[in-house]
Coordinates of C-alpha atoms and ligand atoms in Angstrom, one line a residue:
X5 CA 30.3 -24.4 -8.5
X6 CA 28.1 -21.1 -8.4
X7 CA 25.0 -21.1 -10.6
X8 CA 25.4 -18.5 -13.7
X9 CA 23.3 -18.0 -16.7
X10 CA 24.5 -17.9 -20.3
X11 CA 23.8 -15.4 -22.9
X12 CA 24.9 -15.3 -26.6
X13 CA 24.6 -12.4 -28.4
X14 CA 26.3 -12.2 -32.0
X15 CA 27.8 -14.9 -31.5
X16 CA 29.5 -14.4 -28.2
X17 CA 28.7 -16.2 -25.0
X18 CA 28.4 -14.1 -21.7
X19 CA 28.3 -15.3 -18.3
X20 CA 26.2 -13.7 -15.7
X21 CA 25.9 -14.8 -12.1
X22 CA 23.0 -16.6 -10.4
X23 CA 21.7 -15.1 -6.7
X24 CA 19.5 -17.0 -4.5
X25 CA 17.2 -16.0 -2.2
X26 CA 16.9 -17.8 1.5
X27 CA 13.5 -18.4 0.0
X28 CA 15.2 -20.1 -2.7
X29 CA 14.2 -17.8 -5.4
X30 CA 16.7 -17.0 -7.7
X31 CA 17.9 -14.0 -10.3
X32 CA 20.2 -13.4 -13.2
X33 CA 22.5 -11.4 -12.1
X34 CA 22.6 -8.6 -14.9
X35 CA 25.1 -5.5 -13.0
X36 CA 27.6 -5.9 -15.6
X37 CA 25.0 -6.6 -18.9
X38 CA 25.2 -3.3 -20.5
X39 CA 29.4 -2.9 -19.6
X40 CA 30.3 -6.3 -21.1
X41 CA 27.5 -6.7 -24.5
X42 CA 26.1 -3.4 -24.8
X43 CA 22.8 -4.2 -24.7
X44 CA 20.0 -3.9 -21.8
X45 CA 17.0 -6.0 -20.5
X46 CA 13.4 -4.4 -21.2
X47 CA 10.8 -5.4 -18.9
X48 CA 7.3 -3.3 -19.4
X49 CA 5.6 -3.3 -16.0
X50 CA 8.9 -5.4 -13.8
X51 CA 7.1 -8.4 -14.2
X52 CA 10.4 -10.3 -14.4
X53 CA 12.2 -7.6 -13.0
X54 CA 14.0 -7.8 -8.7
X55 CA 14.7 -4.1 -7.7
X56 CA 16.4 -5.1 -4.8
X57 CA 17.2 -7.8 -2.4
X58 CA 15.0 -7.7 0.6
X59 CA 15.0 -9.2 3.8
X60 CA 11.4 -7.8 4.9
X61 CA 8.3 -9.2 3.1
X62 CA 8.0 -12.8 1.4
X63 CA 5.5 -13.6 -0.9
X64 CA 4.6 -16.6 -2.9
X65 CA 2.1 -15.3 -5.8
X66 CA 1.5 -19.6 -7.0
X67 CA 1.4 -20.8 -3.0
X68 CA -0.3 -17.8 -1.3
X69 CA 2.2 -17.6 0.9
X70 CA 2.4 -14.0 3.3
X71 CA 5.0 -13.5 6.2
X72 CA 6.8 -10.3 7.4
X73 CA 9.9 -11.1 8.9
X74 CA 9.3 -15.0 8.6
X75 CA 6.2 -14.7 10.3
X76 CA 2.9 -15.9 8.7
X77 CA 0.1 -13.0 8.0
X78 CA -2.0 -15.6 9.6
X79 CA -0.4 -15.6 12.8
X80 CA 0.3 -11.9 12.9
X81 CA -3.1 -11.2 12.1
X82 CA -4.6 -13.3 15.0
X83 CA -1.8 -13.0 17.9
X84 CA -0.4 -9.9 17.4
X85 CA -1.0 -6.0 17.3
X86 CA -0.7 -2.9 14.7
X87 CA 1.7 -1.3 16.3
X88 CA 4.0 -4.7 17.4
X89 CA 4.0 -5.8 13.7
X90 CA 5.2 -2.1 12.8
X91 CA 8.1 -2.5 15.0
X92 CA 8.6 -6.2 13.0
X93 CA 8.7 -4.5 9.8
X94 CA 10.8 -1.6 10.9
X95 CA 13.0 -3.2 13.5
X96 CA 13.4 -6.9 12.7
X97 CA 12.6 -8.6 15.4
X98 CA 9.1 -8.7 17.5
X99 CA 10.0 -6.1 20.5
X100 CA 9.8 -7.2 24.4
X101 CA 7.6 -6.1 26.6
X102 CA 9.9 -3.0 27.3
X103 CA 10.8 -2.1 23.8
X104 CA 7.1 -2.3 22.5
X105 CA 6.1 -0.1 25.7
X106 CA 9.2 2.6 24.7
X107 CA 8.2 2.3 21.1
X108 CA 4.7 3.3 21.6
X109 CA 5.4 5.5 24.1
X110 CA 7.2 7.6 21.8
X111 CA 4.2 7.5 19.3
X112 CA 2.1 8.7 21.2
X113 CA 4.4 11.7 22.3
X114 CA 4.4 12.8 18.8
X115 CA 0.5 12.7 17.3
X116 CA 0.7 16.2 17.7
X117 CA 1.1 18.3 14.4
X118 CA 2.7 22.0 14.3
X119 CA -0.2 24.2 14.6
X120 CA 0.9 25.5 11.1
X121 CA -0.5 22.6 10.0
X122 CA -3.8 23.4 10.5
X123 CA -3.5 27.0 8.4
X124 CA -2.3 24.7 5.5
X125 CA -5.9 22.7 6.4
X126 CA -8.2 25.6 5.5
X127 CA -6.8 26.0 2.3
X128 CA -8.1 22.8 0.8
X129 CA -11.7 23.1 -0.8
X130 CA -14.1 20.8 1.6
X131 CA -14.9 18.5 -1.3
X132 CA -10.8 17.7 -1.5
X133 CA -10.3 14.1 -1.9
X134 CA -8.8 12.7 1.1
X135 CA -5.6 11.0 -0.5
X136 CA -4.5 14.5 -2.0
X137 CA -4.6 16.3 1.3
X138 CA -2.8 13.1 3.0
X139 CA -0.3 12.9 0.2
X140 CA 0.3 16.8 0.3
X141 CA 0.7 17.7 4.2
X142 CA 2.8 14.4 4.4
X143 CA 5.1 15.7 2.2
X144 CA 5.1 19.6 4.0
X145 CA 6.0 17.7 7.1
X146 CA 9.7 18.1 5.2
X147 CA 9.2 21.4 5.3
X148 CA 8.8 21.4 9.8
X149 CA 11.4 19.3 9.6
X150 CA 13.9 20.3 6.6
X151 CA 17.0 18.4 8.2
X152 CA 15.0 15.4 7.3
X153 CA 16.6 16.1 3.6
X154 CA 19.7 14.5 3.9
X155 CA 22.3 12.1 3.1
X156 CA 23.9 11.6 7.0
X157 CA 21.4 11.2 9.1
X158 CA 22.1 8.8 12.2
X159 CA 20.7 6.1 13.3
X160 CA 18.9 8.9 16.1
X161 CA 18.0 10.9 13.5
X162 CA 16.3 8.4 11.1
X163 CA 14.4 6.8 14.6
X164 CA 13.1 10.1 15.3
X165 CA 11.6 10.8 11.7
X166 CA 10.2 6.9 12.2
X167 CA 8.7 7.8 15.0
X168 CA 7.2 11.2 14.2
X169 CA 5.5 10.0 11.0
X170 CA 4.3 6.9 12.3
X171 CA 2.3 9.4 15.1
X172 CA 1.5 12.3 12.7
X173 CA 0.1 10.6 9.9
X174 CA -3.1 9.4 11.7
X175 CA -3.7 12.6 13.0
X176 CA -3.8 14.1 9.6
X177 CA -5.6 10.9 8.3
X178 CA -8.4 11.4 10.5
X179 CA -8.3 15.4 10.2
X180 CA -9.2 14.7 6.3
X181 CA -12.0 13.6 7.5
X182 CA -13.0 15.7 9.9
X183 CA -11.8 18.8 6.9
X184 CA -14.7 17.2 4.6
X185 CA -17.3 16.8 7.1
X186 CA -16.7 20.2 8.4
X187 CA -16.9 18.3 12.0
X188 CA -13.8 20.4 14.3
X189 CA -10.9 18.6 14.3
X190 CA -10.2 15.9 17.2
X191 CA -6.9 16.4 19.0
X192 CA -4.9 12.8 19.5
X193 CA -5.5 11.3 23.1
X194 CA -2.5 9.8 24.8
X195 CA -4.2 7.7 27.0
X196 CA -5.4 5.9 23.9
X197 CA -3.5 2.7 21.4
X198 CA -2.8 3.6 18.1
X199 CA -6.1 1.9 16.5
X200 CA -8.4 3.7 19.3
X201 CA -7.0 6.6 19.3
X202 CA -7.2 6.7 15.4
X203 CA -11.3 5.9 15.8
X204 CA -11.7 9.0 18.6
X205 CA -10.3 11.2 16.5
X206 CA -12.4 10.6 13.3
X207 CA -15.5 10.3 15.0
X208 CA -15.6 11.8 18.6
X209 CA -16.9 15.5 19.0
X210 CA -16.4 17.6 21.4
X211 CA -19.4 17.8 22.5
X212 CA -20.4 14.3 23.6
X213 CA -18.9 11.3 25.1
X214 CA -17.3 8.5 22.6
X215 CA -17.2 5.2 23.5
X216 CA -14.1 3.0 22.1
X217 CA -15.8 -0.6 20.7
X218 CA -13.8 -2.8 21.4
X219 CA -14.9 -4.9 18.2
X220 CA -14.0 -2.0 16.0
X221 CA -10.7 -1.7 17.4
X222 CA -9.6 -5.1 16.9
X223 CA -11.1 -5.3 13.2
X224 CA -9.0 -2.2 12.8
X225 CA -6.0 -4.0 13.9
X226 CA -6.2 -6.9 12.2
X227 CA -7.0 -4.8 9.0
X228 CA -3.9 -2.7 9.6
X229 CA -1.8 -5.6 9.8
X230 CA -3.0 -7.1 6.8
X231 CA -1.9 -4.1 4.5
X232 CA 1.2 -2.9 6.2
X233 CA 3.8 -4.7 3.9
X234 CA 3.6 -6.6 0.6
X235 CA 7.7 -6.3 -0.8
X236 CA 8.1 -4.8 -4.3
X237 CA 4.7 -3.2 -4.7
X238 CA 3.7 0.0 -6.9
X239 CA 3.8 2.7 -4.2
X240 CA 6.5 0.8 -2.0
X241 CA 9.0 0.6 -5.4
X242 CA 7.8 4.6 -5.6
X243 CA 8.8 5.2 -2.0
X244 CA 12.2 3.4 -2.4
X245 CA 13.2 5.1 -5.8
X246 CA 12.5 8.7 -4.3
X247 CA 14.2 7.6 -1.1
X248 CA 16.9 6.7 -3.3
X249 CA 18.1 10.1 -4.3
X250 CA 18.0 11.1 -0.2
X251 CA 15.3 12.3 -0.3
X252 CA 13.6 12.8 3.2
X253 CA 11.5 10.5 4.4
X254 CA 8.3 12.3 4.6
X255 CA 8.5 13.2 0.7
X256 CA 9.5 9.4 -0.6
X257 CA 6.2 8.1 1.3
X258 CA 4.2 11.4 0.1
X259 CA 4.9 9.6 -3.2
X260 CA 4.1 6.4 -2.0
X261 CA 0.7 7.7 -1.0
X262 CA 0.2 8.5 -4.3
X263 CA 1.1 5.8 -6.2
X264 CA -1.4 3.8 -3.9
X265 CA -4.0 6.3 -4.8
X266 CA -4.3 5.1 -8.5
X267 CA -7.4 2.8 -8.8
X268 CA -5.3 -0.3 -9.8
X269 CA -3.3 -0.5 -6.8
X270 CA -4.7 0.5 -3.3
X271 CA -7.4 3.2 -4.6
X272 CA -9.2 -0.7 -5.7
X273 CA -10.7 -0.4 -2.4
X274 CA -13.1 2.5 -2.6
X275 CA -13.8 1.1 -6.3
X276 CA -15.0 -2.2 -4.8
X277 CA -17.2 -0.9 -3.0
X278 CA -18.4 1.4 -5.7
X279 CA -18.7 -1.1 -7.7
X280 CA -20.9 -3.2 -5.1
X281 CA -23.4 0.0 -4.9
X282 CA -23.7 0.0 -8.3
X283 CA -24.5 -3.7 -9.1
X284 CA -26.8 -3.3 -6.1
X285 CA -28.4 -0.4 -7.6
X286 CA -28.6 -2.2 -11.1
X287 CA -30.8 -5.3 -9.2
X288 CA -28.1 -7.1 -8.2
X289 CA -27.6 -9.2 -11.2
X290 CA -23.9 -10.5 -10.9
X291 CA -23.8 -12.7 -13.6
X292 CA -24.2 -9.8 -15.6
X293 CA -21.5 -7.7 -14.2
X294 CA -19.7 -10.8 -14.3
X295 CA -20.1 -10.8 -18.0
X296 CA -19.1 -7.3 -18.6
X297 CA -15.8 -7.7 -16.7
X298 CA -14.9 -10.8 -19.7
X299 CA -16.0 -8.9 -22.5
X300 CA -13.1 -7.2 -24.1
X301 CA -14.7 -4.7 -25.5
X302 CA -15.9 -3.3 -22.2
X303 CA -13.4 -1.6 -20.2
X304 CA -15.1 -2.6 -17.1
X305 CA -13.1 -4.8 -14.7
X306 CA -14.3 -6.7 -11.6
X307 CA -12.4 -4.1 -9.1
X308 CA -11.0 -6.2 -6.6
X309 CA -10.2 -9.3 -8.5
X310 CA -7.3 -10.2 -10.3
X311 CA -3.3 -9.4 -8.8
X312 CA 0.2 -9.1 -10.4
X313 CA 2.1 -11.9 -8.1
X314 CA -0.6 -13.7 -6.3
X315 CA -2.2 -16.1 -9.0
X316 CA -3.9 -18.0 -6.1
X317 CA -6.3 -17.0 -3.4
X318 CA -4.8 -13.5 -1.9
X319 CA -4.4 -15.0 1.6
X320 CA -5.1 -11.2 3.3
X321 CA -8.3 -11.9 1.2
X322 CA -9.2 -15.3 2.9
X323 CA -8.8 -13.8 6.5
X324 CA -10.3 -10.3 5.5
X325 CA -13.4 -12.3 4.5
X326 CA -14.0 -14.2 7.7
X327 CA -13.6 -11.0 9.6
X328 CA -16.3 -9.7 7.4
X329 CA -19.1 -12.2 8.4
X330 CA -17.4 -11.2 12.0
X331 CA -17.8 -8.0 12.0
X332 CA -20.7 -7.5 10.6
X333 CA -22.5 -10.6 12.8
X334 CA -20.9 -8.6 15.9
X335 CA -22.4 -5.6 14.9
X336 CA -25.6 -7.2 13.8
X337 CA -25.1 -6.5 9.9
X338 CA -24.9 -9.8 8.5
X339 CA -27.8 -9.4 6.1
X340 CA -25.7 -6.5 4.0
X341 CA -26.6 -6.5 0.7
X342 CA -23.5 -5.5 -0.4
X343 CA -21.4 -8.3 1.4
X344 CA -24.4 -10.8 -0.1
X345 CA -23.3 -9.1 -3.6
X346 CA -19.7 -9.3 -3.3
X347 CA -20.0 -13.0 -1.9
X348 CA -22.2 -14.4 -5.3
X349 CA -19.8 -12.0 -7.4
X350 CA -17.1 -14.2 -6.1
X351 CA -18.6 -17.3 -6.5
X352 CA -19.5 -16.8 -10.2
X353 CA -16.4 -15.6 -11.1
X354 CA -14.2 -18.2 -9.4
X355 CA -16.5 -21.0 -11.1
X356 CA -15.5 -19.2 -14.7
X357 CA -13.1 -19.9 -17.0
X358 CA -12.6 -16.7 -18.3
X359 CA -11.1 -15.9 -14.3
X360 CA -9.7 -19.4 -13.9
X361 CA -7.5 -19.3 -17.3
X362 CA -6.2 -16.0 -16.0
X363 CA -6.0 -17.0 -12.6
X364 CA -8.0 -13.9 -11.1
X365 CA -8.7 -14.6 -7.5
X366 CA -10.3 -11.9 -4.6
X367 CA -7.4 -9.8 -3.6
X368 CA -6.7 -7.8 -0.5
X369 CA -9.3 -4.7 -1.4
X370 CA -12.2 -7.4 -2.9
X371 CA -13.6 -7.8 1.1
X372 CA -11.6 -4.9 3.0
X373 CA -14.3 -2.0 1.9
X374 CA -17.0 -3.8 3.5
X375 CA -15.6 -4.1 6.9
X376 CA -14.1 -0.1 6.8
X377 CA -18.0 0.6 5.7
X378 CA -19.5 -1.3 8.6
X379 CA -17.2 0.4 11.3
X380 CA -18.1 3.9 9.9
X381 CA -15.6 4.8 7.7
X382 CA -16.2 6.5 4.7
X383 CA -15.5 5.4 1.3
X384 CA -13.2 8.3 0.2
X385 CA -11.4 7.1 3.1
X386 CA -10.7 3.7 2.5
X387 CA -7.4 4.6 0.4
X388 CA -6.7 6.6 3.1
X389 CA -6.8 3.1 5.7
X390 CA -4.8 1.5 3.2
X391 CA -1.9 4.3 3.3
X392 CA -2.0 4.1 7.0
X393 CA -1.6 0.2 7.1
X394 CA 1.3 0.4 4.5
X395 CA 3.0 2.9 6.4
X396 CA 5.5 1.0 8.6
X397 CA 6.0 -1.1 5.4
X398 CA 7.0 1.9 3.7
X399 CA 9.2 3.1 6.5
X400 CA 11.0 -0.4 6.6
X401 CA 11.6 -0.3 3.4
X402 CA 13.1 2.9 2.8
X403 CA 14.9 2.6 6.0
X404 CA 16.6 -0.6 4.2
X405 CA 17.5 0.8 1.2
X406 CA 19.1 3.6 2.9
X407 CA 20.8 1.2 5.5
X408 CA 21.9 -0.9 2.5
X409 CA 23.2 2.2 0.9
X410 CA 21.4 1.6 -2.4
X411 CA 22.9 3.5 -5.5
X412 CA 20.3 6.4 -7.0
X413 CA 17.4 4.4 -9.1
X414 CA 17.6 5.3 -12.3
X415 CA 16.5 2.8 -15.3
X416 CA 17.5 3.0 -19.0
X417 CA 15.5 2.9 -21.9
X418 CA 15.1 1.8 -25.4
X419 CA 14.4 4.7 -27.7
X420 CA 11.9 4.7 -30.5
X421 CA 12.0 8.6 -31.4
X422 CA 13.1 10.4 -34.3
X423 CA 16.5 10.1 -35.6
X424 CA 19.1 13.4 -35.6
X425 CA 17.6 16.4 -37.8
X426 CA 17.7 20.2 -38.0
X427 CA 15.9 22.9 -36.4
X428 CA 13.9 24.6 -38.9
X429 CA 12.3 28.6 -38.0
X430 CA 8.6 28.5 -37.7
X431 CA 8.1 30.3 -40.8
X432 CA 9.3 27.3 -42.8
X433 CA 6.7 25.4 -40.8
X434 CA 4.0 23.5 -42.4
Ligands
LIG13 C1 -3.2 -4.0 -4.8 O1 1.4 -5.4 -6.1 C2 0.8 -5.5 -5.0 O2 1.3 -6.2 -4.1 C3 -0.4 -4.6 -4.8 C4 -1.2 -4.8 -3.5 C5 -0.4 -4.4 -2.3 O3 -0.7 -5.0 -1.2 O4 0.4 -3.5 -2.4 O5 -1.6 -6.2 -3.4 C6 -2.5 -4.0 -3.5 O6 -2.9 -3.1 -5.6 C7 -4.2 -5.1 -5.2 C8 -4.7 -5.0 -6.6 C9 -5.9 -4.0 -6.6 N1 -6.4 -3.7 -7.9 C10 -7.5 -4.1 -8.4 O7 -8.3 -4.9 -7.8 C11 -7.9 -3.6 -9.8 C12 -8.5 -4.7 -10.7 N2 -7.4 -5.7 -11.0 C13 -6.5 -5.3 -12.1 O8 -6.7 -4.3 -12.8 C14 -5.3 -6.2 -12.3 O9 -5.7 -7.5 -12.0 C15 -4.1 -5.8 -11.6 C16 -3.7 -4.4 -11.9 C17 -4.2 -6.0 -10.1 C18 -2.9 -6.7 -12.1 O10 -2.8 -6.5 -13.4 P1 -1.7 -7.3 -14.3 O11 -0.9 -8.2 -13.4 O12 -0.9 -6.2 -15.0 O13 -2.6 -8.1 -15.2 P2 -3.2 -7.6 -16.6 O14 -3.8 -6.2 -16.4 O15 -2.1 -7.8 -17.6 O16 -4.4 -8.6 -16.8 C19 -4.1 -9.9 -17.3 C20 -5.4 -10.4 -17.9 C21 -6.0 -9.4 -18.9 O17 -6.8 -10.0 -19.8 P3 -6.2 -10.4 -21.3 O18 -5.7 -9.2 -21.9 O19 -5.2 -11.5 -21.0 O20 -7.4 -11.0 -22.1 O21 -6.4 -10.5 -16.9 C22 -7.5 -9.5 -17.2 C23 -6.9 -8.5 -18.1 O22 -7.9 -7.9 -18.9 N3 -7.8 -8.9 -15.9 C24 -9.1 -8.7 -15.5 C25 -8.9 -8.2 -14.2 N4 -7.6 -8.2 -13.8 C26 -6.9 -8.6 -14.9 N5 -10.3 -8.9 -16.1 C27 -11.4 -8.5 -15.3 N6 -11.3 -8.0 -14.1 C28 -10.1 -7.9 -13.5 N7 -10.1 -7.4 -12.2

């Protein structure tokens, strides 16, 4: 007999069914909740709450447990390529030969933005913050291609809007950076891979020779492929309830970007490594910061550390930190301070009970910072490397919502306000 959960509510017993995951996970049913007792859940935060069925990213928060499309992060993240575990998310399936070939062929025959893309550059003040010019022409690509706003589109259609903002967005990505150096912009190359072609534009001129680094490129990879899916998060819950009204899908991950610029989701990164400097600057006294981070009357918190599902060991964190002491041995920074810092950080807070109780572990941004610093990039930019990672996570989820045809997101509420009363003129105003 099917599972079902019972509720009683004045006195009256409800029935509600039971889903189960393949993973064995399992809901309450609640569709029919409000129709049968009136009454809805509350859930501050969706801590307790499933969105949606997904068949894209599993999780386990207590097991550490990672895999897109059944396939371990671990694996991926060794054996595998940006670009191949984008076609994963997106697609399903790992592509052959041919159909990763066709897939990045296209890619690369869209990196090129409208020219009017560039006029829409100049007006952003050079200090701009990456993430807001990303966010912001993201979104105007709607406006280059308005039939993107739609209910209909085709399979075709839908592929071609994958494909153009899985090429565009690096280019714009790496022309932030080049906007707030004032460096000239870097055209894509298309006898370049995604990850190296992504490197030559944000740090080639054109007036010298760039050599790819191999090294670089495959820490950029791996990195890539550690952030490009995580199921329900923030900014991928944004892009899904803005995709939900049809909305195209250049504004739904415009949102997205900005959801994952808030400092307690994937704008962590560039405070990590803020916070690093500033411990560094302060002597390097961890036990200190460590200290500040427990005391509730300091709003500090160790940025970095702590996660809403995983209540283990991250497990991007576990392979982002042994590509740390790679990368930085390969490129002959192993004696950074800051990786030193973050490393006795770690250890004092994983040996605390303040971070044991709560089960606070190193999380995807705790290590990432340090790697995107040692390969060159920026710190304002390391949001930015974390939107481009997500992206093809983002895509696959808001191409399964729309495949699934998901009704229009639109929660309920409790209300607390003030009960019905008259308008009174403002000269009877106190
Ligand atoms: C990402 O959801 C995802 O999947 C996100 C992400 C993805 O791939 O998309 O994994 C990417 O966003 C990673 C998280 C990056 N953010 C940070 O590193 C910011 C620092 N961490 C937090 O602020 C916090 O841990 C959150 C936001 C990540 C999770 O917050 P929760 O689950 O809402 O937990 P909470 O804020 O209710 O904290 C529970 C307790 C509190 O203490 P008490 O009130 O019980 O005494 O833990 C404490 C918090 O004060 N706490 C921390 C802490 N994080 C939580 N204390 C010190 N330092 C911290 N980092």
């Amino acid at each position: 007999m099917a599972e079902s959960a019972e509720l009683i509510l004045d006195g009256k017993s409800y029935s509600f069914p039971v889903t189960e995951g393949t993973e064995h996970e399992k809901a309450i049913d609640i569709a029919k909740l409000r129709d049968q007792t009136g009454y809805i859940t509350i859930d501050s935060g969706y801590k307790n709450t499933g969105a949606t069925k997904s068949a894209i990213t599993f999780l386990d928060g207590e097991e550490g447990i990672l895999r897109y499309r059944g396939y371990p992060i671990e694996q991926l993240a060794e054996q595998s390529s940006f670009i191949e575990v984008a076609y994963l998310l997106i697609y399903g399936k790992l592509p052959t030969t041919a159909e990763l070939q066709e897939f990045s062929n296209q890619i690369t025959k869209h990196t090129l933005v409208h020219e009017d893309v560039r006029k829409i550059f100049d007006g952003f003040p050079s200090a701009a913050h990456p993430m807001a010019i990303l966010s912001s022409l993201i979104c105007a690509l709607t406006a280059f291609y308005p039939e993107s706003v739609s209910p209909d589109l085709n399979k075709e259609e839908i592929d071609l809007n994958v494909i153009r903002l899985m090429a565009k967005l690096p280019t714009i990505a790496a022309w932030t950076y080049k906007n707030q150096m004032g460096h000239p912009l870097n055209y894509p190359r298309n006898d370049l891979d995604y990850a190296s072609n992504f490197l030559y534009m944000m740090f080639s001129f054109p007036t010298e020779k760039y050599d790819i680094d191999p090294r670089i490129v495959s820490a950029l990879n791996k990195l890539l492929i550690l952030h490009a899916d995580h199921e329900q998060n923030c900014s991928t819950s944004t892009v899904r309830l803005v995709g939900s009204a049809n909305a195209s899908l250049y504004g739904s991950v415009s949102a997205g970007i900005n959801a994952l610029w808030g400092p307690l989701h994937g704008g962590a990164n560039q405070e990590v490594i803020e916070m690093l400097e500033e411990i560094q600057k302060d002597g390097g006294n961890t036990q200190k910061w460590v200290d500040k981070a427990k005391d509730p009357n300091d709003s500090f918190r160790l940025m970095g550390f702590g996660h809403r599902v995983y209540k283990n060991f991250d497990p991007r964190a576990t392979i982002i930190k042994k590509a740390a002491d790679e990368v930085l041995t390969a490129l002959g920074l192993e004696d950074s301070p800051l990786l030193k810092i973050a490393k006795e950080l770690e250890q004092a807070a994983l040996t605390d009970e303040y971070f044991i109780k709560r089960k606070l572990y190193p999380n995807v941004d705790f290590y990432s910072g340090i790697i995107y610093k040692a390969i060159g990039i920026p710190t304002e930019m390391f949001t930015v490397m974390f939107a481009l990672g997500r992206l093809p996570g983002w895509i696959a989820q808001w191409k399964e919502m729309r495949e699934n045809k998901e009704p229009i997101g639109r929660p309920r509420q409790v209300y607390t306000g003030e009960l019905e009363r008259d308008y009174v003129s403002i000269e009877q105003r106190s």
